Amino acid sequence: DVKVTQSSRYLVKRTGEKVFLECVQDMDHENMFWYRQDPGLGLRLIYFSYDVKMKEKGDIPEGYSVSREKKERFSLILESASTNQTSMYLCASSLYGWTGANVLTFGAGSRLTVL
Amino acid sequence: AQSVTQLGSHVSVSEGALVLLRCNYSSSVPPYLFWYVQYPNQGLQLLLKYTTGATLVKGINGFEAEFKKSETSFHLTKPSAHMSDAAEYFCAVSDPTGSSNTGKLIFGQGTTLQVKP
């Protein structure tokens, strides 16, 4: 089975701290995604990447950046964490390139609390 | 732009009863449609998907969904609920043409299914 691993399940940070959320997939998927999950809002796409060093903004990129230096790893960066970034962050990957039939494989999530 | 609306943020059924979770979409082209499930403290996993062909799609754990283009709907059903079905369910749509931010999914708000004994 494809596995998507998010290194931190629970994090507590202070306002203004720089936060790194790491995601690794082990099946050579081209596409990787970062979503944010909030009650009543579902999942909202922050950034995605379809190749190494390639990235595109999703629907809510403000306050976030990403890095993809290797195919298997996709990092989400909060340059200066704020309380409104308290949320569950989900990483996902998918195999194919430019097709809408992708099935996403999700990690277990990283729950971030910003105090 | 594509969008997904799930009617009802919470649905409660008795064990053994029919499960019906509603999903309507908006898309300028026939979309690909998905249902994902999220069990407590886990990531999302695919239940079923519709791309082309037969409009009634069967998924895992006895769930199925029917694509109705005229109603722009993709409702999820299961004839008989089990306690283990309690989870959050997400409907999602993607653009099959690849013309808009390729491969990404637009998710609905989610529906929490409660199953009562």
mmCIF file of C-alpha atoms in Angstrom:
data_model
loop_
_atom_site.group_PDB
_atom_site.id
_atom_site.type_symbol
_atom_site.label_atom_id
_atom_site.label_comp_id
_atom_site.label_asym_id
_atom_site.label_seq_id
_atom_site.Cartn_x
_atom_site.Cartn_y
_atom_site.Cartn_z
ATOM 1 C CA ASP A 1 0.000 0.000 0.000
ATOM 2 C CA VAL A 2 1.009 3.558 -0.668
ATOM 3 C CA LYS A 3 1.974 5.283 2.464
ATOM 4 C CA VAL A 4 1.956 8.985 3.134
ATOM 5 C CA THR A 5 3.660 9.844 6.381
ATOM 6 C CA GLN A 6 3.330 13.110 8.219
ATOM 7 C CA SER A 7 6.093 13.317 10.747
ATOM 8 C CA SER A 8 4.253 15.267 13.424
ATOM 9 C CA ARG A 9 0.748 14.295 14.544
ATOM 10 C CA TYR A 10 0.390 17.044 17.129
ATOM 11 C CA LEU A 11 2.250 20.326 17.401
ATOM 12 C CA VAL A 12 1.867 23.300 19.709
ATOM 13 C CA LYS A 13 3.599 26.509 18.647
ATOM 14 C CA ARG A 14 3.595 30.114 19.706
ATOM 15 C CA THR A 15 2.511 33.068 17.616
ATOM 16 C CA GLY A 16 5.324 34.258 15.381
ATOM 17 C CA GLU A 17 7.224 30.973 15.361
ATOM 18 C CA LYS A 18 8.322 29.387 12.080
ATOM 19 C CA VAL A 19 6.663 26.012 11.632
ATOM 20 C CA PHE A 20 7.642 23.153 9.338
ATOM 21 C CA LEU A 21 5.235 20.359 8.518
ATOM 22 C CA GLU A 22 6.870 17.438 6.766
ATOM 23 C CA CYS A 23 5.274 14.885 4.478
ATOM 24 C CA VAL A 24 6.889 11.877 2.820
ATOM 25 C CA GLN A 25 5.377 9.396 0.372
ATOM 26 C CA ASP A 26 6.957 6.111 -0.585
ATOM 27 C CA MET A 27 5.417 5.220 -3.956
ATOM 28 C CA ASP A 28 7.062 7.585 -6.419
ATOM 29 C CA HIS A 29 3.970 9.772 -6.855
ATOM 30 C CA GLU A 30 4.340 12.874 -8.989
ATOM 31 C CA ASN A 31 1.635 14.964 -7.332
ATOM 32 C CA MET A 32 1.626 16.090 -3.734
ATOM 33 C CA PHE A 33 -0.857 18.325 -1.955
ATOM 34 C CA TRP A 34 -1.348 20.194 1.297
ATOM 35 C CA TYR A 35 -4.890 20.685 2.518
ATOM 36 C CA ARG A 36 -6.224 22.389 5.585
ATOM 37 C CA GLN A 37 -9.249 20.867 7.336
ATOM 38 C CA ASP A 38 -11.546 22.966 9.509
ATOM 39 C CA PRO A 39 -14.981 22.035 10.917
ATOM 40 C CA GLY A 40 -17.774 23.123 8.613
ATOM 41 C CA LEU A 41 -15.355 24.145 5.871
ATOM 42 C CA GLY A 42 -14.203 20.740 4.673
ATOM 43 C CA LEU A 43 -10.777 20.539 3.079
ATOM 44 C CA ARG A 44 -9.236 23.562 1.413
ATOM 45 C CA LEU A 45 -6.191 23.328 -0.814
ATOM 46 C CA ILE A 46 -3.198 25.360 0.293
ATOM 47 C CA TYR A 47 -0.507 24.379 -2.227
ATOM 48 C CA PHE A 48 0.254 21.513 -4.528
ATOM 49 C CA SER A 49 3.209 20.271 -6.511
ATOM 50 C CA TYR A 50 3.274 18.148 -9.654
ATOM 51 C CA ASP A 51 7.032 17.729 -9.881
ATOM 52 C CA VAL A 52 10.222 18.348 -7.975
ATOM 53 C CA LYS A 53 10.788 22.060 -7.395
ATOM 54 C CA MET A 54 7.424 22.833 -8.985
ATOM 55 C CA LYS A 55 4.612 24.295 -6.930
ATOM 56 C CA GLU A 56 1.301 25.996 -7.477
ATOM 57 C CA LYS A 57 -0.941 27.948 -5.180
ATOM 58 C CA GLY A 58 -4.211 26.448 -4.131
ATOM 59 C CA ASP A 59 -7.212 28.280 -2.797
ATOM 60 C CA ILE A 60 -5.753 29.585 0.480
ATOM 61 C CA PRO A 61 -1.970 30.056 0.080
ATOM 62 C CA GLU A 62 -1.670 33.226 2.148
ATOM 63 C CA GLY A 63 0.640 32.795 5.116
ATOM 64 C CA TYR A 64 2.094 29.548 3.807
ATOM 65 C CA SER A 65 4.931 28.425 1.593
ATOM 66 C CA VAL A 66 6.089 25.001 0.432
ATOM 67 C CA SER A 67 9.222 23.202 -0.573
ATOM 68 C CA ARG A 68 9.723 20.155 -2.738
ATOM 69 C CA GLU A 69 13.426 19.409 -3.163
ATOM 70 C CA LYS A 70 12.925 15.670 -3.589
ATOM 71 C CA LYS A 71 10.112 13.793 -5.250
ATOM 72 C CA GLU A 72 9.074 11.963 -2.106
ATOM 73 C CA ARG A 73 9.044 14.922 0.273
ATOM 74 C CA PHE A 74 6.741 17.943 0.388
ATOM 75 C CA SER A 75 7.059 20.433 3.207
ATOM 76 C CA LEU A 76 4.592 23.070 4.337
ATOM 77 C CA ILE A 77 6.083 26.140 5.976
ATOM 78 C CA LEU A 78 4.384 28.715 8.143
ATOM 79 C CA GLU A 79 6.837 31.610 8.154
ATOM 80 C CA SER A 80 5.241 33.312 11.155
ATOM 81 C CA ALA A 81 2.509 31.272 12.757
ATOM 82 C CA SER A 82 -0.704 32.989 13.771
ATOM 83 C CA THR A 83 -3.616 31.783 15.871
ATOM 84 C CA ASN A 84 -5.889 31.591 12.816
ATOM 85 C CA GLN A 85 -3.602 28.909 11.431
ATOM 86 C CA THR A 86 -4.631 26.551 14.214
ATOM 87 C CA SER A 87 -6.032 23.642 12.227
ATOM 88 C CA MET A 88 -5.621 20.090 10.978
ATOM 89 C CA TYR A 89 -3.225 19.860 8.046
ATOM 90 C CA LEU A 90 -3.502 16.953 5.642
ATOM 91 C CA CYS A 91 -0.885 15.928 3.119
ATOM 92 C CA ALA A 92 -1.844 13.825 0.106
ATOM 93 C CA SER A 93 -0.207 12.382 -2.974
ATOM 94 C CA SER A 94 -1.337 10.903 -6.277
ATOM 95 C CA LEU A 95 0.322 8.985 -9.047
ATOM 96 C CA TYR A 96 -0.688 10.454 -12.355
ATOM 97 C CA GLY A 97 0.091 13.787 -13.843
ATOM 98 C CA TRP A 98 -2.420 15.957 -15.618
ATOM 99 C CA THR A 99 -5.615 14.038 -15.131
ATOM 100 C CA GLY A 100 -8.655 14.523 -12.989
ATOM 101 C CA ALA A 101 -9.013 10.816 -12.287
ATOM 102 C CA ASN A 102 -6.358 10.939 -9.621
ATOM 103 C CA VAL A 103 -7.050 9.128 -6.406
ATOM 104 C CA LEU A 104 -5.477 10.928 -3.503
ATOM 105 C CA THR A 105 -3.736 9.000 -0.747
ATOM 106 C CA PHE A 106 -3.774 10.937 2.479
ATOM 107 C CA GLY A 107 -1.549 11.036 5.498
ATOM 108 C CA ALA A 108 -3.027 10.829 9.000
ATOM 109 C CA GLY A 109 -2.821 14.571 9.492
ATOM 110 C CA SER A 110 -0.921 17.046 11.627
ATOM 111 C CA ARG A 111 -2.938 18.931 14.192
ATOM 112 C CA LEU A 112 -1.352 22.322 14.801
ATOM 113 C CA THR A 113 -2.262 24.581 17.694
ATOM 114 C CA VAL A 114 -0.882 28.115 17.690
ATOM 115 C CA LEU A 115 -1.030 29.883 21.043
ATOM 116 C CA ALA B 1 -15.538 27.315 -11.166
ATOM 117 C CA GLN B 2 -16.352 23.984 -9.665
ATOM 118 C CA SER B 3 -17.988 23.586 -6.278
ATOM 119 C CA VAL B 4 -19.471 20.880 -4.086
ATOM 120 C CA THR B 5 -22.307 21.136 -1.592
ATOM 121 C CA GLN B 6 -23.068 18.458 0.946
ATOM 122 C CA LEU B 7 -26.537 18.794 2.393
ATOM 123 C CA GLY B 8 -26.510 18.231 6.125
ATOM 124 C CA SER B 9 -23.409 18.544 8.269
ATOM 125 C CA HIS B 10 -24.676 15.809 10.591
ATOM 126 C CA VAL B 11 -26.765 12.748 9.759
ATOM 127 C CA SER B 12 -27.944 10.298 12.396
ATOM 128 C CA VAL B 13 -29.338 6.855 11.588
ATOM 129 C CA SER B 14 -30.095 3.731 13.556
ATOM 130 C CA GLU B 15 -28.044 0.621 13.051
ATOM 131 C CA GLY B 16 -29.561 -1.348 10.167
ATOM 132 C CA ALA B 17 -31.238 1.682 8.619
ATOM 133 C CA LEU B 18 -30.593 3.151 5.199
ATOM 134 C CA VAL B 19 -27.743 5.631 4.928
ATOM 135 C CA LEU B 20 -28.192 8.529 2.500
ATOM 136 C CA LEU B 21 -25.604 11.287 2.304
ATOM 137 C CA ARG B 22 -26.330 14.008 -0.219
ATOM 138 C CA CYS B 23 -23.879 15.699 -2.548
ATOM 139 C CA ASN B 24 -24.543 18.215 -5.309
ATOM 140 C CA TYR B 25 -21.908 19.698 -7.541
ATOM 141 C CA SER B 26 -21.474 22.591 -9.883
ATOM 142 C CA SER B 27 -19.251 22.165 -12.918
ATOM 143 C CA SER B 28 -19.124 23.482 -16.445
ATOM 144 C CA VAL B 29 -18.008 20.100 -17.767
ATOM 145 C CA PRO B 30 -18.926 16.568 -16.668
ATOM 146 C CA PRO B 31 -16.704 16.122 -13.655
ATOM 147 C CA TYR B 32 -15.010 13.244 -11.966
ATOM 148 C CA LEU B 33 -16.663 12.635 -8.593
ATOM 149 C CA PHE B 34 -15.389 11.028 -5.431
ATOM 150 C CA TRP B 35 -16.493 10.066 -1.951
ATOM 151 C CA TYR B 36 -13.889 9.861 0.788
ATOM 152 C CA VAL B 37 -14.320 8.730 4.395
ATOM 153 C CA GLN B 38 -12.396 9.863 7.445
ATOM 154 C CA TYR B 39 -12.480 7.729 10.561
ATOM 155 C CA PRO B 40 -11.538 9.378 13.866
ATOM 156 C CA ASN B 41 -7.884 10.371 14.102
ATOM 157 C CA GLN B 42 -7.133 9.160 10.598
ATOM 158 C CA GLY B 43 -6.600 10.640 7.179
ATOM 159 C CA LEU B 44 -9.121 10.349 4.369
ATOM 160 C CA GLN B 45 -9.496 7.193 2.341
ATOM 161 C CA LEU B 46 -11.314 6.626 -0.921
ATOM 162 C CA LEU B 47 -14.767 5.024 -0.769
ATOM 163 C CA LEU B 48 -15.604 5.186 -4.463
ATOM 164 C CA LYS B 49 -15.228 7.292 -7.579
ATOM 165 C CA TYR B 50 -17.047 8.046 -10.809
ATOM 166 C CA THR B 51 -15.085 8.924 -13.915
ATOM 167 C CA THR B 52 -16.928 7.604 -16.966
ATOM 168 C CA GLY B 53 -19.213 4.729 -17.868
ATOM 169 C CA ALA B 54 -21.783 3.227 -15.540
ATOM 170 C CA THR B 55 -23.423 5.883 -13.448
ATOM 171 C CA LEU B 56 -24.005 3.597 -10.458
ATOM 172 C CA VAL B 57 -20.701 3.098 -8.725
ATOM 173 C CA LYS B 58 -19.999 0.563 -6.020
ATOM 174 C CA GLY B 59 -17.373 1.153 -3.402
ATOM 175 C CA ILE B 60 -15.917 -0.422 -0.330
ATOM 176 C CA ASN B 61 -17.854 -1.457 2.775
ATOM 177 C CA GLY B 62 -21.169 -1.776 0.921
ATOM 178 C CA PHE B 63 -21.446 1.859 -0.145
ATOM 179 C CA GLU B 64 -22.565 2.976 -3.569
ATOM 180 C CA ALA B 65 -23.318 6.246 -5.307
ATOM 181 C CA GLU B 66 -25.178 7.237 -8.436
ATOM 182 C CA PHE B 67 -24.123 10.014 -10.785
ATOM 183 C CA LYS B 68 -27.192 11.920 -11.978
ATOM 184 C CA LYS B 69 -26.183 14.522 -14.499
ATOM 185 C CA SER B 70 -29.673 16.040 -14.770
ATOM 186 C CA GLU B 71 -29.735 16.632 -11.019
ATOM 187 C CA THR B 72 -26.009 17.431 -10.700
ATOM 188 C CA SER B 73 -25.948 14.993 -7.815
ATOM 189 C CA PHE B 74 -23.766 12.168 -6.538
ATOM 190 C CA HIS B 75 -25.515 10.902 -3.405
ATOM 191 C CA LEU B 76 -23.935 8.175 -1.298
ATOM 192 C CA THR B 77 -26.050 5.297 -0.012
ATOM 193 C CA LYS B 78 -25.754 2.110 1.989
ATOM 194 C CA PRO B 79 -28.735 -0.177 2.563
ATOM 195 C CA SER B 80 -27.950 -1.057 6.160
ATOM 196 C CA ALA B 81 -25.810 1.014 8.512
ATOM 197 C CA HIS B 82 -23.251 -0.560 10.823
ATOM 198 C CA MET B 83 -21.788 1.006 13.922
ATOM 199 C CA SER B 84 -18.409 0.952 12.193
ATOM 200 C CA ASP B 85 -19.736 3.345 9.528
ATOM 201 C CA ALA B 86 -19.667 6.247 11.990
ATOM 202 C CA ALA B 87 -17.223 8.698 10.435
ATOM 203 C CA GLU B 88 -16.999 11.899 8.446
ATOM 204 C CA TYR B 89 -17.742 11.656 4.739
ATOM 205 C CA PHE B 90 -16.512 14.025 2.060
ATOM 206 C CA CYS B 91 -17.744 14.431 -1.483
ATOM 207 C CA ALA B 92 -15.214 15.810 -3.957
ATOM 208 C CA VAL B 93 -15.063 16.863 -7.592
ATOM 209 C CA SER B 94 -12.211 17.293 -10.032
ATOM 210 C CA ASP B 95 -11.923 18.740 -13.495
ATOM 211 C CA PRO B 96 -11.318 15.941 -16.035
ATOM 212 C CA THR B 97 -9.950 18.256 -18.709
ATOM 213 C CA GLY B 98 -6.881 19.216 -16.779
ATOM 214 C CA SER B 99 -7.508 22.816 -17.691
ATOM 215 C CA SER B 100 -7.819 24.116 -14.168
ATOM 216 C CA ASN B 101 -5.105 23.339 -11.664
ATOM 217 C CA THR B 102 -4.786 19.795 -12.810
ATOM 218 C CA GLY B 103 -5.659 16.897 -10.642
ATOM 219 C CA LYS B 104 -6.675 18.820 -7.587
ATOM 220 C CA LEU B 105 -9.902 17.986 -5.829
ATOM 221 C CA ILE B 106 -12.530 20.391 -4.558
ATOM 222 C CA PHE B 107 -14.090 19.014 -1.385
ATOM 223 C CA GLY B 108 -17.465 19.562 0.166
ATOM 224 C CA GLN B 109 -17.901 20.645 3.748
ATOM 225 C CA GLY B 110 -18.228 17.100 5.032
ATOM 226 C CA THR B 111 -21.052 15.163 6.661
ATOM 227 C CA THR B 112 -20.642 13.445 10.001
ATOM 228 C CA LEU B 113 -22.536 10.181 10.146
ATOM 229 C CA GLN B 114 -23.692 9.008 13.554
ATOM 230 C CA VAL B 115 -24.985 5.445 13.901
ATOM 231 C CA LYS B 116 -27.164 4.743 16.905
ATOM 232 C CA PRO B 117 -27.488 1.251 18.375
#
